[in-house]
């Protein structure tokens, strides 16, 4: 059964909405939100490495401007007595920077849509005695969401194949292909046809894009 947009949990919808915003602004298409114990989204962030913003809320134009970091820096633990029970959602498995930020945020639940065999760092949960002591609950990947995320990511990194980034793009795609060959294949098709860039210019919604890609994956 296909997991279409209307059946997604609200946190996942928002994650993909802001991931698409990141893509449209020229940054890695990754989005993250923090959800409280009532299921309310209380903060959000997206990748902003390759852009500048007048907002002082987020890190931007820096290699540290990652989605999860931008979501987490919005929270003051002293204002959230139940923060241990909050959940961080991300469209991509957190890298070492973002996983470290998650651990230090006092949030103890993490859900990520897609694995990142190249840069993902959730395996540190079992390798560090300090991190193990935090008793974090980590869930992911989510198969259909992973395919969508990897497809969009693949198109993005191929579109940034300037000379110095070409080798890295090849390494990323090769790693993602191990866990999500369908996602990478769809991403390659999107890059070759230029559809995502056209949808960006047409200001298509992420709902349209998500449902279109999900349908292609299943049929």
PDB file of C-alpha atoms in Angstrom, residues 43-172:
ATOM      1  CA  UNK A  43      10.466  24.146  16.304  1.00  0.00           C
ATOM      2  CA  UNK A  44      11.766  23.458  12.830  1.00  0.00           C
ATOM      3  CA  UNK A  45      14.859  23.912  10.719  1.00  0.00           C
ATOM      4  CA  UNK A  46      16.209  23.185   7.277  1.00  0.00           C
ATOM      5  CA  UNK A  47      19.586  23.066   5.634  1.00  0.00           C
ATOM      6  CA  UNK A  48      20.836  26.555   4.764  1.00  0.00           C
ATOM      7  CA  UNK A  49      24.485  25.930   3.855  1.00  0.00           C
ATOM      8  CA  UNK A  50      24.405  27.744   0.540  1.00  0.00           C
ATOM      9  CA  UNK A  51      22.249  30.741   1.311  1.00  0.00           C
ATOM     10  CA  UNK A  52      22.019  33.834   3.441  1.00  0.00           C
ATOM     11  CA  UNK A  53      19.005  34.877   5.466  1.00  0.00           C
ATOM     12  CA  UNK A  54      18.113  38.047   7.321  1.00  0.00           C
ATOM     13  CA  UNK A  55      16.666  35.942  10.138  1.00  0.00           C
ATOM     14  CA  UNK A  56      18.782  35.673  13.283  1.00  0.00           C
ATOM     15  CA  UNK A  57      16.964  32.489  14.279  1.00  0.00           C
ATOM     16  CA  UNK A  58      18.977  30.187  12.047  1.00  0.00           C
ATOM     17  CA  UNK A  59      22.544  29.392  11.109  1.00  0.00           C
ATOM     18  CA  UNK A  60      22.985  30.038   7.392  1.00  0.00           C
ATOM     19  CA  UNK A  61      25.744  30.366   4.829  1.00  0.00           C
ATOM     20  CA  UNK A  62      27.912  27.996   6.874  1.00  0.00           C
ATOM     21  CA  UNK A  63      28.930  24.351   6.789  1.00  0.00           C
ATOM     22  CA  UNK A  64      27.243  24.133  10.199  1.00  0.00           C
ATOM     23  CA  UNK A  65      23.860  25.235   8.830  1.00  0.00           C
ATOM     24  CA  UNK A  66      22.259  21.797   8.981  1.00  0.00           C
ATOM     25  CA  UNK A  67      18.535  21.124   9.333  1.00  0.00           C
ATOM     26  CA  UNK A  68      18.641  19.359  12.692  1.00  0.00           C
ATOM     27  CA  UNK A  69      20.952  21.957  14.229  1.00  0.00           C
ATOM     28  CA  UNK A  70      18.671  24.752  13.051  1.00  0.00           C
ATOM     29  CA  UNK A  71      15.668  23.016  14.604  1.00  0.00           C
ATOM     30  CA  UNK A  72      17.400  22.279  17.900  1.00  0.00           C
ATOM     31  CA  UNK A  73      18.899  25.723  18.540  1.00  0.00           C
ATOM     32  CA  UNK A  74      15.381  27.125  18.832  1.00  0.00           C
ATOM     33  CA  UNK A  75      14.831  25.311  22.129  1.00  0.00           C
ATOM     34  CA  UNK A  76      15.879  26.310  25.634  1.00  0.00           C
ATOM     35  CA  UNK A  77      15.742  23.123  27.748  1.00  0.00           C
ATOM     36  CA  UNK A  78      14.887  25.110  30.890  1.00  0.00           C
ATOM     37  CA  UNK A  79      11.626  26.160  29.229  1.00  0.00           C
ATOM     38  CA  UNK A  80      10.661  22.571  28.380  1.00  0.00           C
ATOM     39  CA  UNK A  81      10.498  20.354  31.493  1.00  0.00           C
ATOM     40  CA  UNK A  82       9.353  17.371  29.412  1.00  0.00           C
ATOM     41  CA  UNK A  83      12.054  17.751  26.764  1.00  0.00           C
ATOM     42  CA  UNK A  84      13.351  14.203  27.361  1.00  0.00           C
ATOM     43  CA  UNK A  85      10.085  12.953  25.876  1.00  0.00           C
ATOM     44  CA  UNK A  86      10.202  15.203  22.796  1.00  0.00           C
ATOM     45  CA  UNK A  87      10.984  13.765  19.349  1.00  0.00           C
ATOM     46  CA  UNK A  88      13.286  15.074  16.641  1.00  0.00           C
ATOM     47  CA  UNK A  89      12.123  14.187  13.122  1.00  0.00           C
ATOM     48  CA  UNK A  90      14.442  14.505  10.115  1.00  0.00           C
ATOM     49  CA  UNK A  91      14.165  13.558   6.468  1.00  0.00           C
ATOM     50  CA  UNK A  92      17.763  12.264   6.577  1.00  0.00           C
ATOM     51  CA  UNK A  93      19.786  10.300   9.099  1.00  0.00           C
ATOM     52  CA  UNK A  94      21.716  12.887  11.152  1.00  0.00           C
ATOM     53  CA  UNK A  95      25.416  13.373  10.448  1.00  0.00           C
ATOM     54  CA  UNK A  96      27.969  13.434  13.326  1.00  0.00           C
ATOM     55  CA  UNK A  97      27.359  17.165  13.884  1.00  0.00           C
ATOM     56  CA  UNK A  98      23.575  16.803  14.025  1.00  0.00           C
ATOM     57  CA  UNK A  99      23.563  13.572  16.010  1.00  0.00           C
ATOM     58  CA  UNK A 100      25.824  15.214  18.574  1.00  0.00           C
ATOM     59  CA  UNK A 101      23.493  18.221  18.731  1.00  0.00           C
ATOM     60  CA  UNK A 102      20.552  15.848  19.239  1.00  0.00           C
ATOM     61  CA  UNK A 103      22.297  14.112  22.139  1.00  0.00           C
ATOM     62  CA  UNK A 104      23.228  17.390  23.814  1.00  0.00           C
ATOM     63  CA  UNK A 105      19.721  18.834  23.348  1.00  0.00           C
ATOM     64  CA  UNK A 106      18.261  16.489  26.009  1.00  0.00           C
ATOM     65  CA  UNK A 107      15.704  15.199  23.499  1.00  0.00           C
ATOM     66  CA  UNK A 108      15.722  11.428  23.675  1.00  0.00           C
ATOM     67  CA  UNK A 109      13.640  10.327  20.680  1.00  0.00           C
ATOM     68  CA  UNK A 110      14.745  10.468  17.058  1.00  0.00           C
ATOM     69  CA  UNK A 111      12.962   9.501  13.856  1.00  0.00           C
ATOM     70  CA  UNK A 112      14.657   9.753  10.465  1.00  0.00           C
ATOM     71  CA  UNK A 113      13.231   8.975   7.055  1.00  0.00           C
ATOM     72  CA  UNK A 114      16.320   7.932   5.076  1.00  0.00           C
ATOM     73  CA  UNK A 115      19.614   6.263   5.902  1.00  0.00           C
ATOM     74  CA  UNK A 116      22.871   7.953   5.029  1.00  0.00           C
ATOM     75  CA  UNK A 117      25.527   5.277   4.720  1.00  0.00           C
ATOM     76  CA  UNK A 118      28.088   7.950   3.817  1.00  0.00           C
ATOM     77  CA  UNK A 119      27.604  10.538   6.563  1.00  0.00           C
ATOM     78  CA  UNK A 120      24.953   9.157   8.920  1.00  0.00           C
ATOM     79  CA  UNK A 121      26.015   8.816  12.547  1.00  0.00           C
ATOM     80  CA  UNK A 122      23.234   7.045  14.448  1.00  0.00           C
ATOM     81  CA  UNK A 123      25.510   4.027  14.879  1.00  0.00           C
ATOM     82  CA  UNK A 124      27.330   6.135  17.484  1.00  0.00           C
ATOM     83  CA  UNK A 125      24.380   5.326  19.712  1.00  0.00           C
ATOM     84  CA  UNK A 126      25.890   1.882  20.305  1.00  0.00           C
ATOM     85  CA  UNK A 127      29.582   2.789  20.193  1.00  0.00           C
ATOM     86  CA  UNK A 128      29.847   5.493  22.834  1.00  0.00           C
ATOM     87  CA  UNK A 129      29.323   4.698  26.510  1.00  0.00           C
ATOM     88  CA  UNK A 130      28.327   8.309  27.127  1.00  0.00           C
ATOM     89  CA  UNK A 131      25.689   8.270  24.383  1.00  0.00           C
ATOM     90  CA  UNK A 132      24.382   4.850  25.470  1.00  0.00           C
ATOM     91  CA  UNK A 133      23.792   6.262  28.931  1.00  0.00           C
ATOM     92  CA  UNK A 134      21.222   8.664  27.454  1.00  0.00           C
ATOM     93  CA  UNK A 135      18.935   5.737  26.532  1.00  0.00           C
ATOM     94  CA  UNK A 136      17.818   7.327  23.281  1.00  0.00           C
ATOM     95  CA  UNK A 137      15.115   5.732  21.155  1.00  0.00           C
ATOM     96  CA  UNK A 138      15.944   5.848  17.454  1.00  0.00           C
ATOM     97  CA  UNK A 139      13.528   4.824  14.705  1.00  0.00           C
ATOM     98  CA  UNK A 140      14.316   4.767  11.011  1.00  0.00           C
ATOM     99  CA  UNK A 141      14.485   4.396   8.154  1.00  0.00           C
ATOM    100  CA  UNK A 142      10.911   4.492   6.833  1.00  0.00           C
ATOM    101  CA  UNK A 143      10.971   2.667   3.502  1.00  0.00           C
ATOM    102  CA  UNK A 144       8.709   4.796   1.313  1.00  0.00           C
ATOM    103  CA  UNK A 145       9.878   8.068   2.847  1.00  0.00           C
ATOM    104  CA  UNK A 146      13.472   6.977   2.331  1.00  0.00           C
ATOM    105  CA  UNK A 147      12.941   6.479  -1.397  1.00  0.00           C
ATOM    106  CA  UNK A 148      11.414   9.934  -1.819  1.00  0.00           C
ATOM    107  CA  UNK A 149      14.162  11.618   0.192  1.00  0.00           C
ATOM    108  CA  UNK A 150      16.974   9.810  -1.621  1.00  0.00           C
ATOM    109  CA  UNK A 151      15.441  10.614  -5.013  1.00  0.00           C
ATOM    110  CA  UNK A 152      15.344  14.339  -4.249  1.00  0.00           C
ATOM    111  CA  UNK A 153      18.811  14.245  -2.657  1.00  0.00           C
ATOM    112  CA  UNK A 154      20.270  12.447  -5.673  1.00  0.00           C
ATOM    113  CA  UNK A 155      18.892  15.030  -8.071  1.00  0.00           C
ATOM    114  CA  UNK A 156      20.251  17.819  -5.866  1.00  0.00           C
ATOM    115  CA  UNK A 157      23.827  16.562  -5.554  1.00  0.00           C
ATOM    116  CA  UNK A 158      23.998  15.834  -9.286  1.00  0.00           C
ATOM    117  CA  UNK A 159      22.857  19.385  -9.946  1.00  0.00           C
ATOM    118  CA  UNK A 160      25.757  20.690  -7.844  1.00  0.00           C
ATOM    119  CA  UNK A 161      28.429  18.806  -9.740  1.00  0.00           C
ATOM    120  CA  UNK A 162      30.865  21.653  -9.921  1.00  0.00           C
ATOM    121  CA  UNK A 163      34.375  20.291 -10.261  1.00  0.00           C
ATOM    122  CA  UNK A 164      35.296  20.236  -6.579  1.00  0.00           C
ATOM    123  CA  UNK A 165      31.983  18.578  -5.622  1.00  0.00           C
ATOM    124  CA  UNK A 166      31.890  15.941  -8.361  1.00  0.00           C
ATOM    125  CA  UNK A 167      33.900  13.307  -6.486  1.00  0.00           C
ATOM    126  CA  UNK A 168      31.856  13.806  -3.324  1.00  0.00           C
ATOM    127  CA  UNK A 169      28.578  13.541  -5.249  1.00  0.00           C
ATOM    128  CA  UNK A 170      29.702  10.210  -6.697  1.00  0.00           C
ATOM    129  CA  UNK A 171      30.589   8.911  -3.222  1.00  0.00           C
ATOM    130  CA  UNK A 172      27.231   9.997  -1.803  1.00  0.00           C
TER     131      UNK A 172
END
